[in-house]
JSON list of C-alpha atoms in Angstrom, two decimals:
[
{"chain": "F", "resi": 1, "resn": "MET", "atom": "CA", "xyz": [-72.55, 58.73, -76.72]},
{"chain": "F", "resi": 2, "resn": "THR", "atom": "CA", "xyz": [-71.79, 62.28, -74.84]},
{"chain": "F", "resi": 3, "resn": "SER", "atom": "CA", "xyz": [-74.25, 63.60, -72.21]},
{"chain": "F", "resi": 4, "resn": "GLN", "atom": "CA", "xyz": [-75.48, 66.06, -75.65]},
{"chain": "F", "resi": 5, "resn": "THR", "atom": "CA", "xyz": [-77.86, 62.73, -76.82]},
{"chain": "F", "resi": 6, "resn": "TYR", "atom": "CA", "xyz": [-79.59, 63.43, -73.66]},
{"chain": "F", "resi": 7, "resn": "PRO", "atom": "CA", "xyz": [-82.13, 66.61, -73.89]},
{"chain": "F", "resi": 8, "resn": "LEU", "atom": "CA", "xyz": [-83.05, 68.56, -70.62]},
{"chain": "F", "resi": 9, "resn": "ARG", "atom": "CA", "xyz": [-86.47, 67.95, -69.91]},
{"chain": "F", "resi": 10, "resn": "HIS", "atom": "CA", "xyz": [-87.72, 69.70, -66.78]},
{"chain": "F", "resi": 11, "resn": "VAL", "atom": "CA", "xyz": [-91.51, 70.16, -65.45]},
{"chain": "F", "resi": 12, "resn": "ASP", "atom": "CA", "xyz": [-93.09, 73.22, -65.16]},
{"chain": "F", "resi": 13, "resn": "LEU", "atom": "CA", "xyz": [-94.70, 73.25, -61.28]},
{"chain": "F", "resi": 14, "resn": "ASP", "atom": "CA", "xyz": [-97.25, 76.26, -60.24]},
{"chain": "F", "resi": 15, "resn": "TYR", "atom": "CA", "xyz": [-95.94, 75.73, -56.61]},
{"chain": "F", "resi": 16, "resn": "ASP", "atom": "CA", "xyz": [-93.22, 77.07, -54.29]},
{"chain": "F", "resi": 17, "resn": "VAL", "atom": "CA", "xyz": [-91.04, 72.71, -54.09]},
{"chain": "F", "resi": 18, "resn": "ASP", "atom": "CA", "xyz": [-89.77, 73.34, -50.82]},
{"chain": "F", "resi": 19, "resn": "ASP", "atom": "CA", "xyz": [-92.52, 74.95, -48.93]},
{"chain": "F", "resi": 20, "resn": "ILE", "atom": "CA", "xyz": [-95.41, 72.25, -50.96]},
{"chain": "F", "resi": 21, "resn": "ARG", "atom": "CA", "xyz": [-92.35, 69.80, -49.77]},
{"chain": "F", "resi": 22, "resn": "CYS", "atom": "CA", "xyz": [-91.94, 70.52, -45.81]},
{"chain": "F", "resi": 23, "resn": "ARG", "atom": "CA", "xyz": [-95.14, 70.54, -46.15]},
{"chain": "F", "resi": 24, "resn": "TYR", "atom": "CA", "xyz": [-96.07, 67.17, -47.28]},
{"chain": "F", "resi": 25, "resn": "LEU", "atom": "CA", "xyz": [-92.97, 66.09, -45.29]},
{"chain": "F", "resi": 26, "resn": "GLN", "atom": "CA", "xyz": [-95.59, 66.80, -41.47]},
{"chain": "F", "resi": 27, "resn": "LEU", "atom": "CA", "xyz": [-98.52, 64.54, -43.59]},
{"chain": "F", "resi": 28, "resn": "SER", "atom": "CA", "xyz": [-98.72, 60.87, -43.21]},
{"chain": "F", "resi": 29, "resn": "SER", "atom": "CA", "xyz": [-99.28, 58.67, -46.47]},
{"chain": "F", "resi": 30, "resn": "GLY", "atom": "CA", "xyz": [-102.49, 57.87, -45.12]},
{"chain": "F", "resi": 31, "resn": "GLN", "atom": "CA", "xyz": [-103.91, 60.53, -44.63]},
{"chain": "F", "resi": 32, "resn": "VAL", "atom": "CA", "xyz": [-102.76, 62.09, -48.67]},
{"chain": "F", "resi": 33, "resn": "CYS", "atom": "CA", "xyz": [-104.65, 58.56, -49.92]},
{"chain": "F", "resi": 34, "resn": "ASP", "atom": "CA", "xyz": [-107.76, 59.43, -47.18]},
{"chain": "F", "resi": 35, "resn": "SER", "atom": "CA", "xyz": [-108.00, 62.43, -48.96]},
{"chain": "F", "resi": 36, "resn": "LEU", "atom": "CA", "xyz": [-107.17, 61.39, -53.02]},
{"chain": "F", "resi": 37, "resn": "SER", "atom": "CA", "xyz": [-110.61, 58.42, -51.76]},
{"chain": "F", "resi": 38, "resn": "GLU", "atom": "CA", "xyz": [-112.68, 61.31, -50.58]},
{"chain": "F", "resi": 39, "resn": "ARG", "atom": "CA", "xyz": [-112.62, 62.26, -53.93]},
{"chain": "F", "resi": 40, "resn": "GLY", "atom": "CA", "xyz": [-112.67, 59.64, -56.27]},
{"chain": "F", "resi": 41, "resn": "LEU", "atom": "CA", "xyz": [-109.38, 58.99, -56.53]},
{"chain": "F", "resi": 42, "resn": "LYS", "atom": "CA", "xyz": [-109.00, 55.21, -54.64]},
{"chain": "F", "resi": 43, "resn": "GLY", "atom": "CA", "xyz": [-106.54, 53.31, -56.26]},
{"chain": "F", "resi": 44, "resn": "GLN", "atom": "CA", "xyz": [-103.29, 56.21, -55.83]},
{"chain": "F", "resi": 45, "resn": "ALA", "atom": "CA", "xyz": [-101.23, 54.64, -53.41]},
{"chain": "F", "resi": 46, "resn": "MET", "atom": "CA", "xyz": [-98.23, 52.02, -54.85]},
{"chain": "F", "resi": 47, "resn": "ALA", "atom": "CA", "xyz": [-99.05, 48.18, -54.35]},
{"chain": "F", "resi": 48, "resn": "ALA", "atom": "CA", "xyz": [-97.49, 46.44, -51.30]},
{"chain": "F", "resi": 49, "resn": "GLY", "atom": "CA", "xyz": [-94.25, 46.10, -50.76]},
{"chain": "F", "resi": 50, "resn": "ILE", "atom": "CA", "xyz": [-92.46, 49.43, -51.91]},
{"chain": "F", "resi": 51, "resn": "TYR", "atom": "CA", "xyz": [-91.22, 50.67, -47.99]},
{"chain": "F", "resi": 52, "resn": "PRO", "atom": "CA", "xyz": [-87.84, 52.41, -46.75]},
{"chain": "F", "resi": 53, "resn": "LEU", "atom": "CA", "xyz": [-85.00, 51.33, -45.98]},
{"chain": "F", "resi": 54, "resn": "ILE", "atom": "CA", "xyz": [-85.69, 52.21, -42.61]},
{"chain": "F", "resi": 55, "resn": "HIS", "atom": "CA", "xyz": [-88.93, 53.14, -40.88]},
{"chain": "F", "resi": 56, "resn": "THR", "atom": "CA", "xyz": [-87.78, 57.06, -40.37]},
{"chain": "F", "resi": 57, "resn": "MET", "atom": "CA", "xyz": [-87.15, 57.35, -44.01]},
{"chain": "F", "resi": 58, "resn": "LYS", "atom": "CA", "xyz": [-90.09, 59.67, -45.65]},
{"chain": "F", "resi": 59, "resn": "VAL", "atom": "CA", "xyz": [-89.81, 61.25, -48.99]},
{"chain": "F", "resi": 60, "resn": "ALA", "atom": "CA", "xyz": [-92.09, 63.70, -50.50]},
{"chain": "F", "resi": 61, "resn": "GLY", "atom": "CA", "xyz": [-91.44, 65.72, -53.34]},
{"chain": "F", "resi": 62, "resn": "PRO", "atom": "CA", "xyz": [-92.49, 65.82, -57.62]},
{"chain": "F", "resi": 63, "resn": "ALA", "atom": "CA", "xyz": [-91.57, 63.01, -59.88]},
{"chain": "F", "resi": 64, "resn": "PHE", "atom": "CA", "xyz": [-89.33, 62.45, -62.16]},
{"chain": "F", "resi": 65, "resn": "THR", "atom": "CA", "xyz": [-89.77, 59.89, -63.96]},
{"chain": "F", "resi": 66, "resn": "VAL", "atom": "CA", "xyz": [-87.07, 57.19, -64.95]},
{"chain": "F", "resi": 67, "resn": "GLN", "atom": "CA", "xyz": [-88.30, 54.44, -67.27]},
{"chain": "F", "resi": 68, "resn": "ALA", "atom": "CA", "xyz": [-86.13, 50.56, -67.37]},
{"chain": "F", "resi": 69, "resn": "ILE", "atom": "CA", "xyz": [-86.46, 47.32, -69.50]},
{"chain": "F", "resi": 70, "resn": "GLN", "atom": "CA", "xyz": [-85.60, 43.96, -68.58]},
{"chain": "F", "resi": 71, "resn": "THR", "atom": "CA", "xyz": [-81.97, 43.82, -71.15]},
{"chain": "F", "resi": 72, "resn": "PRO", "atom": "CA", "xyz": [-78.47, 41.89, -72.22]},
{"chain": "F", "resi": 73, "resn": "ASN", "atom": "CA", "xyz": [-78.10, 44.89, -74.26]},
{"chain": "F", "resi": 74, "resn": "MET", "atom": "CA", "xyz": [-75.56, 47.41, -72.32]},
{"chain": "F", "resi": 75, "resn": "ASP", "atom": "CA", "xyz": [-75.53, 50.08, -75.37]},
{"chain": "F", "resi": 76, "resn": "CYS", "atom": "CA", "xyz": [-77.57, 52.70, -73.79]},
{"chain": "F", "resi": 77, "resn": "VAL", "atom": "CA", "xyz": [-75.82, 52.72, -70.13]},
{"chain": "F", "resi": 78, "resn": "ASN", "atom": "CA", "xyz": [-75.48, 55.88, -70.35]},
{"chain": "F", "resi": 79, "resn": "VAL", "atom": "CA", "xyz": [-78.94, 56.99, -70.52]},
{"chain": "F", "resi": 80, "resn": "ARG", "atom": "CA", "xyz": [-78.70, 56.42, -66.64]},
{"chain": "F", "resi": 81, "resn": "LEU", "atom": "CA", "xyz": [-76.02, 59.25, -66.53]},
{"chain": "F", "resi": 82, "resn": "GLY", "atom": "CA", "xyz": [-77.36, 61.68, -69.46]},
{"chain": "F", "resi": 83, "resn": "MET", "atom": "CA", "xyz": [-79.90, 61.98, -67.26]},
{"chain": "F", "resi": 84, "resn": "VAL", "atom": "CA", "xyz": [-78.71, 63.01, -64.09]},
{"chain": "F", "resi": 85, "resn": "THR", "atom": "CA", "xyz": [-78.67, 66.79, -65.35]},
{"chain": "F", "resi": 86, "resn": "SER", "atom": "CA", "xyz": [-82.17, 66.71, -66.42]},
{"chain": "F", "resi": 87, "resn": "LEU", "atom": "CA", "xyz": [-83.52, 66.13, -62.06]},
{"chain": "F", "resi": 88, "resn": "PHE", "atom": "CA", "xyz": [-84.16, 69.13, -60.44]},
{"chain": "F", "resi": 89, "resn": "LYS", "atom": "CA", "xyz": [-84.57, 70.57, -56.84]},
{"chain": "F", "resi": 90, "resn": "GLY", "atom": "CA", "xyz": [-86.98, 68.36, -54.64]},
{"chain": "F", "resi": 91, "resn": "CYS", "atom": "CA", "xyz": [-87.65, 66.21, -56.92]},
{"chain": "F", "resi": 92, "resn": "VAL", "atom": "CA", "xyz": [-88.37, 61.87, -56.15]},
{"chain": "F", "resi": 93, "resn": "GLN", "atom": "CA", "xyz": [-86.73, 59.52, -58.21]},
{"chain": "F", "resi": 94, "resn": "VAL", "atom": "CA", "xyz": [-88.98, 57.02, -59.18]},
{"chain": "F", "resi": 95, "resn": "ARG", "atom": "CA", "xyz": [-88.16, 53.86, -61.34]},
{"chain": "F", "resi": 96, "resn": "ASN", "atom": "CA", "xyz": [-89.59, 51.00, -62.56]},
{"chain": "F", "resi": 97, "resn": "SER", "atom": "CA", "xyz": [-87.93, 47.04, -63.23]},
{"chain": "F", "resi": 98, "resn": "GLY", "atom": "CA", "xyz": [-88.77, 46.44, -66.30]},
{"chain": "F", "resi": 99, "resn": "GLY", "atom": "CA", "xyz": [-89.75, 43.45, -65.04]},
{"chain": "F", "resi": 100, "resn": "ASN", "atom": "CA", "xyz": [-86.64, 42.73, -64.24]},
{"chain": "F", "resi": 101, "resn": "VAL", "atom": "CA", "xyz": [-85.76, 40.76, -60.57]},
{"chain": "F", "resi": 102, "resn": "SER", "atom": "CA", "xyz": [-82.55, 39.52, -60.22]},
{"chain": "F", "resi": 103, "resn": "ALA", "atom": "CA", "xyz": [-80.26, 42.59, -60.23]},
{"chain": "F", "resi": 104, "resn": "GLY", "atom": "CA", "xyz": [-79.66, 46.04, -58.36]},
{"chain": "F", "resi": 105, "resn": "HIS", "atom": "CA", "xyz": [-81.19, 48.69, -59.75]},
{"chain": "F", "resi": 106, "resn": "PHE", "atom": "CA", "xyz": [-80.14, 51.50, -57.74]},
{"chain": "F", "resi": 107, "resn": "GLY", "atom": "CA", "xyz": [-77.24, 52.03, -55.66]},
{"chain": "F", "resi": 108, "resn": "GLU", "atom": "CA", "xyz": [-74.98, 54.62, -53.33]},
{"chain": "F", "resi": 109, "resn": "VAL", "atom": "CA", "xyz": [-73.18, 56.20, -56.23]},
{"chain": "F", "resi": 110, "resn": "ASN", "atom": "CA", "xyz": [-76.63, 57.31, -57.75]},
{"chain": "F", "resi": 111, "resn": "ALA", "atom": "CA", "xyz": [-77.95, 58.49, -55.33]},
{"chain": "F", "resi": 112, "resn": "THR", "atom": "CA", "xyz": [-75.00, 60.63, -54.31]},
{"chain": "F", "resi": 113, "resn": "ALA", "atom": "CA", "xyz": [-75.02, 61.88, -58.13]},
{"chain": "F", "resi": 114, "resn": "ALA", "atom": "CA", "xyz": [-78.88, 61.98, -57.59]},
{"chain": "F", "resi": 115, "resn": "ARG", "atom": "CA", "xyz": [-78.28, 64.68, -54.40]},
{"chain": "F", "resi": 116, "resn": "ALA", "atom": "CA", "xyz": [-75.86, 66.29, -55.99]},
{"chain": "F", "resi": 117, "resn": "ALA", "atom": "CA", "xyz": [-78.30, 67.61, -58.49]},
{"chain": "F", "resi": 118, "resn": "GLY", "atom": "CA", "xyz": [-81.29, 68.54, -56.16]},
{"chain": "F", "resi": 119, "resn": "CYS", "atom": "CA", "xyz": [-83.05, 65.33, -55.69]},
{"chain": "F", "resi": 120, "resn": "THR", "atom": "CA", "xyz": [-84.64, 63.82, -52.28]},
{"chain": "F", "resi": 121, "resn": "GLY", "atom": "CA", "xyz": [-85.30, 60.23, -52.73]},
{"chain": "F", "resi": 122, "resn": "ALA", "atom": "CA", "xyz": [-85.96, 57.14, -54.55]},
{"chain": "F", "resi": 123, "resn": "VAL", "atom": "CA", "xyz": [-88.61, 55.46, -55.00]},
{"chain": "F", "resi": 124, "resn": "LEU", "atom": "CA", "xyz": [-88.30, 52.27, -56.95]},
{"chain": "F", "resi": 125, "resn": "ASP", "atom": "CA", "xyz": [-90.69, 49.97, -57.94]},
{"chain": "F", "resi": 126, "resn": "GLY", "atom": "CA", "xyz": [-87.35, 47.25, -58.60]},
{"chain": "F", "resi": 127, "resn": "SER", "atom": "CA", "xyz": [-84.53, 46.56, -55.79]},
{"chain": "F", "resi": 128, "resn": "THR", "atom": "CA", "xyz": [-82.12, 48.65, -54.47]},
{"chain": "F", "resi": 129, "resn": "ARG", "atom": "CA", "xyz": [-78.12, 47.30, -53.06]},
{"chain": "F", "resi": 130, "resn": "ASP", "atom": "CA", "xyz": [-75.72, 48.99, -51.28]},
{"chain": "F", "resi": 131, "resn": "SER", "atom": "CA", "xyz": [-78.41, 49.48, -48.26]},
{"chain": "F", "resi": 132, "resn": "ASN", "atom": "CA", "xyz": [-76.19, 50.22, -45.70]},
{"chain": "F", "resi": 133, "resn": "MET", "atom": "CA", "xyz": [-74.28, 53.24, -47.24]},
{"chain": "F", "resi": 134, "resn": "LEU", "atom": "CA", "xyz": [-77.26, 54.30, -48.69]},
{"chain": "F", "resi": 135, "resn": "ILE", "atom": "CA", "xyz": [-78.75, 54.05, -44.46]},
{"chain": "F", "resi": 136, "resn": "GLU", "atom": "CA", "xyz": [-75.51, 56.01, -43.56]},
{"chain": "F", "resi": 137, "resn": "ILE", "atom": "CA", "xyz": [-75.86, 58.71, -46.36]},
{"chain": "F", "resi": 138, "resn": "GLY", "atom": "CA", "xyz": [-79.58, 58.96, -44.98]},
{"chain": "F", "resi": 139, "resn": "PHE", "atom": "CA", "xyz": [-80.60, 59.42, -48.28]},
{"chain": "F", "resi": 140, "resn": "PRO", "atom": "CA", "xyz": [-84.36, 58.02, -48.23]},
{"chain": "F", "resi": 141, "resn": "THR", "atom": "CA", "xyz": [-84.77, 55.14, -50.62]},
{"chain": "F", "resi": 142, "resn": "PHE", "atom": "CA", "xyz": [-88.17, 53.06, -51.22]},
{"chain": "F", "resi": 143, "resn": "CYS", "atom": "CA", "xyz": [-87.24, 49.38, -52.77]},
{"chain": "F", "resi": 144, "resn": "ARG", "atom": "CA", "xyz": [-89.54, 46.36, -53.24]},
{"chain": "F", "resi": 145, "resn": "PHE", "atom": "CA", "xyz": [-86.28, 43.70, -53.02]},
{"chain": "F", "resi": 146, "resn": "ARG", "atom": "CA", "xyz": [-82.48, 44.28, -52.80]},
{"chain": "F", "resi": 147, "resn": "SER", "atom": "CA", "xyz": [-79.72, 42.49, -54.61]},
{"chain": "F", "resi": 148, "resn": "PRO", "atom": "CA", "xyz": [-75.64, 42.41, -54.54]},
{"chain": "F", "resi": 149, "resn": "VAL", "atom": "CA", "xyz": [-75.88, 41.21, -58.15]},
{"chain": "F", "resi": 150, "resn": "GLU", "atom": "CA", "xyz": [-74.97, 44.41, -61.38]},
{"chain": "F", "resi": 151, "resn": "SER", "atom": "CA", "xyz": [-77.53, 45.44, -62.64]},
{"chain": "F", "resi": 152, "resn": "PHE", "atom": "CA", "xyz": [-75.60, 45.98, -66.31]},
{"chain": "F", "resi": 153, "resn": "GLY", "atom": "CA", "xyz": [-76.41, 43.53, -69.09]},
{"chain": "F", "resi": 154, "resn": "ARG", "atom": "CA", "xyz": [-79.08, 42.80, -66.95]},
{"chain": "F", "resi": 155, "resn": "TYR", "atom": "CA", "xyz": [-82.07, 45.41, -66.20]},
{"chain": "F", "resi": 156, "resn": "MET", "atom": "CA", "xyz": [-81.42, 49.15, -68.64]},
{"chain": "F", "resi": 157, "resn": "VAL", "atom": "CA", "xyz": [-82.50, 52.63, -67.91]},
{"chain": "F", "resi": 158, "resn": "THR", "atom": "CA", "xyz": [-83.76, 53.76, -71.20]},
{"chain": "F", "resi": 159, "resn": "ASP", "atom": "CA", "xyz": [-85.71, 57.17, -70.79]},
{"chain": "F", "resi": 160, "resn": "TYR", "atom": "CA", "xyz": [-86.66, 59.30, -68.11]},
{"chain": "F", "resi": 161, "resn": "MET", "atom": "CA", "xyz": [-89.18, 62.41, -67.26]},
{"chain": "F", "resi": 162, "resn": "VAL", "atom": "CA", "xyz": [-92.08, 60.28, -69.52]},
{"chain": "F", "resi": 163, "resn": "PRO", "atom": "CA", "xyz": [-94.88, 59.03, -68.21]},
{"chain": "F", "resi": 164, "resn": "ILE", "atom": "CA", "xyz": [-94.44, 55.15, -66.08]},
{"chain": "F", "resi": 165, "resn": "GLN", "atom": "CA", "xyz": [-96.43, 52.51, -65.24]},
{"chain": "F", "resi": 166, "resn": "VAL", "atom": "CA", "xyz": [-95.71, 51.07, -61.61]},
{"chain": "F", "resi": 167, "resn": "GLN", "atom": "CA", "xyz": [-97.64, 48.24, -59.95]},
{"chain": "F", "resi": 168, "resn": "GLY", "atom": "CA", "xyz": [-100.56, 50.08, -58.13]},
{"chain": "F", "resi": 169, "resn": "VAL", "atom": "CA", "xyz": [-102.87, 48.55, -55.30]},
{"chain": "F", "resi": 170, "resn": "ASP", "atom": "CA", "xyz": [-105.80, 48.10, -58.08]},
{"chain": "F", "resi": 171, "resn": "GLY", "atom": "CA", "xyz": [-103.47, 47.18, -61.25]},
{"chain": "F", "resi": 172, "resn": "LEU", "atom": "CA", "xyz": [-101.19, 50.01, -63.01]},
{"chain": "F", "resi": 173, "resn": "LEU", "atom": "CA", "xyz": [-100.71, 52.58, -61.69]},
{"chain": "F", "resi": 174, "resn": "ARG", "atom": "CA", "xyz": [-99.83, 55.53, -64.16]},
{"chain": "F", "resi": 175, "resn": "ILE", "atom": "CA", "xyz": [-97.16, 58.26, -62.94]},
{"chain": "F", "resi": 176, "resn": "ASP", "atom": "CA", "xyz": [-96.58, 61.30, -65.56]},
{"chain": "F", "resi": 177, "resn": "PRO", "atom": "CA", "xyz": [-93.75, 63.82, -64.54]},
{"chain": "F", "resi": 178, "resn": "GLY", "atom": "CA", "xyz": [-94.19, 66.37, -61.84]},
{"chain": "F", "resi": 179, "resn": "ASP", "atom": "CA", "xyz": [-96.95, 64.53, -59.34]},
{"chain": "F", "resi": 180, "resn": "PHE", "atom": "CA", "xyz": [-96.78, 64.50, -56.51]},
{"chain": "F", "resi": 181, "resn": "LEU", "atom": "CA", "xyz": [-95.19, 61.69, -54.83]},
{"chain": "F", "resi": 182, "resn": "ILE", "atom": "CA", "xyz": [-94.89, 60.88, -50.91]},
{"chain": "F", "resi": 183, "resn": "GLY", "atom": "CA", "xyz": [-94.08, 57.86, -49.08]},
{"chain": "F", "resi": 184, "resn": "ASP", "atom": "CA", "xyz": [-93.96, 56.81, -45.29]},
{"chain": "F", "resi": 185, "resn": "ASN", "atom": "CA", "xyz": [-93.36, 53.24, -43.36]},
{"chain": "F", "resi": 186, "resn": "ASP", "atom": "CA", "xyz": [-96.75, 52.36, -44.98]},
{"chain": "F", "resi": 187, "resn": "GLY", "atom": "CA", "xyz": [-95.45, 52.73, -48.34]},
{"chain": "F", "resi": 188, "resn": "VAL", "atom": "CA", "xyz": [-96.06, 55.52, -51.65]},
{"chain": "F", "resi": 189, "resn": "VAL", "atom": "CA", "xyz": [-98.67, 57.64, -52.66]},
{"chain": "F", "resi": 190, "resn": "VAL", "atom": "CA", "xyz": [-99.26, 59.13, -56.23]},
{"chain": "F", "resi": 191, "resn": "VAL", "atom": "CA", "xyz": [-100.92, 62.59, -56.18]},
{"chain": "F", "resi": 192, "resn": "PRO", "atom": "CA", "xyz": [-101.84, 63.90, -59.59]},
{"chain": "F", "resi": 193, "resn": "ARG", "atom": "CA", "xyz": [-99.46, 66.65, -60.74]},
{"chain": "F", "resi": 194, "resn": "GLN", "atom": "CA", "xyz": [-102.49, 69.64, -60.53]},
{"chain": "F", "resi": 195, "resn": "MET", "atom": "CA", "xyz": [-103.91, 67.91, -57.41]},
{"chain": "F", "resi": 196, "resn": "THR", "atom": "CA", "xyz": [-100.57, 68.75, -55.63]},
{"chain": "F", "resi": 197, "resn": "VAL", "atom": "CA", "xyz": [-101.60, 71.70, -53.67]},
{"chain": "F", "resi": 198, "resn": "SER", "atom": "CA", "xyz": [-105.77, 71.06, -52.89]},
{"chain": "F", "resi": 199, "resn": "ILE", "atom": "CA", "xyz": [-104.92, 67.60, -52.22]},
{"chain": "F", "resi": 200, "resn": "LEU", "atom": "CA", "xyz": [-102.36, 69.00, -49.45]},
{"chain": "F", "resi": 201, "resn": "GLU", "atom": "CA", "xyz": [-104.96, 71.57, -47.91]},
{"chain": "F", "resi": 202, "resn": "ALA", "atom": "CA", "xyz": [-107.76, 68.30, -48.07]},
{"chain": "F", "resi": 203, "resn": "ALA", "atom": "CA", "xyz": [-104.25, 66.02, -45.91]},
{"chain": "F", "resi": 204, "resn": "GLU", "atom": "CA", "xyz": [-104.06, 69.32, -43.94]},
{"chain": "F", "resi": 205, "resn": "GLN", "atom": "CA", "xyz": [-107.71, 69.56, -42.42]},
{"chain": "F", "resi": 206, "resn": "ARG", "atom": "CA", "xyz": [-107.59, 65.73, -42.23]},
{"chain": "F", "resi": 207, "resn": "ALA", "atom": "CA", "xyz": [-104.46, 65.48, -39.88]},
{"chain": "F", "resi": 208, "resn": "ARG", "atom": "CA", "xyz": [-106.06, 69.28, -37.76]},
{"chain": "F", "resi": 209, "resn": "LYS", "atom": "CA", "xyz": [-109.54, 66.93, -37.22]},
{"chain": "F", "resi": 210, "resn": "GLU", "atom": "CA", "xyz": [-106.85, 63.65, -36.24]},
{"chain": "F", "resi": 211, "resn": "THR", "atom": "CA", "xyz": [-105.44, 65.58, -33.61]},
{"chain": "F", "resi": 212, "resn": "ASP", "atom": "CA", "xyz": [-108.67, 67.20, -32.39]},
{"chain": "F", "resi": 213, "resn": "GLY", "atom": "CA", "xyz": [-109.99, 64.06, -32.01]},
{"chain": "F", "resi": 214, "resn": "ARG", "atom": "CA", "xyz": [-107.14, 61.78, -30.24]},
{"chain": "F", "resi": 215, "resn": "ALA", "atom": "CA", "xyz": [-106.57, 64.17, -27.85]},
{"chain": "F", "resi": 216, "resn": "GLN", "atom": "CA", "xyz": [-110.43, 64.04, -26.78]},
{"chain": "F", "resi": 217, "resn": "VAL", "atom": "CA", "xyz": [-109.89, 60.34, -26.74]},
{"chain": "F", "resi": 218, "resn": "ALA", "atom": "CA", "xyz": [-107.33, 60.63, -25.29]},
{"chain": "F", "resi": 219, "resn": "GLU", "atom": "CA", "xyz": [-108.84, 62.41, -22.14]},
{"chain": "F", "resi": 220, "resn": "GLY", "atom": "CA", "xyz": [-111.93, 59.98, -22.37]},
{"chain": "F", "resi": 221, "resn": "ALA", "atom": "CA", "xyz": [-114.58, 61.07, -24.61]},
{"chain": "F", "resi": 222, "resn": "ASN", "atom": "CA", "xyz": [-117.17, 58.72, -25.79]},
{"chain": "F", "resi": 223, "resn": "PRO", "atom": "CA", "xyz": [-115.49, 57.60, -29.90]},
{"chain": "F", "resi": 224, "resn": "LEU", "atom": "CA", "xyz": [-119.39, 57.74, -30.75]},
{"chain": "F", "resi": 225, "resn": "ASP", "atom": "CA", "xyz": [-119.51, 61.94, -29.53]},
{"chain": "F", "resi": 226, "resn": "VAL", "atom": "CA", "xyz": [-115.95, 61.78, -30.99]},
{"chain": "F", "resi": 227, "resn": "GLN", "atom": "CA", "xyz": [-116.81, 60.78, -34.20]},
{"chain": "F", "resi": 228, "resn": "GLU", "atom": "CA", "xyz": [-120.02, 63.52, -34.58]},
{"chain": "F", "resi": 229, "resn": "LYS", "atom": "CA", "xyz": [-118.64, 66.37, -33.70]},
{"chain": "F", "resi": 230, "resn": "ILE", "atom": "CA", "xyz": [-115.65, 66.46, -35.91]},
{"chain": "F", "resi": 231, "resn": "GLY", "atom": "CA", "xyz": [-116.46, 63.46, -38.03]},
{"chain": "F", "resi": 232, "resn": "ARG", "atom": "CA", "xyz": [-113.96, 61.87, -37.66]},
{"chain": "F", "resi": 233, "resn": "PHE", "atom": "CA", "xyz": [-112.19, 59.32, -35.68]}
]
């Protein structure tokens, strides 16, 4: 099969990706998660255990979803190559593992190709290998575990830019193409696509209140007074 077998799949976004990404990167995953919870979405964080390779790595961007399965079949290995042409500037590649725990699902070659296509990071409900190289090239990568084992014959990418399910804090969490991801050393949060801008604005307001409250408490203010004054402590 050739790359022509694999269609271009994009998502239309009604905001400037670079601007929104930069603003989200100024926030914490906790601030975004709290803002979602205030609107009734309390289960939008991926399950514990998915963390960056080093604590300073952060990701923020619209989701480029990747579906995978656990299989010894190698007939469709080129899907992982064909999908690269659909990657878009500012996106974050997010993969499920198909239940596989016996191989490395994403490595330095994957990251190099993804970065060249405009992808800004990867979130894996699974594993990576070439971890030191990923750190050295500075490609933000989040994973559940690491493995030196080649994935061919164990794990296969079967589709991309389709709804996927990953492990979430309250069970399976659906991620649609274009949902917004933010990840830091505390974990990864998924913002529904249509709420990307409104949640950003709410989280920014929350961050300003936290900064104000932190400064007041550092100067000796009574935490109860701060809570009553700004509604946040």
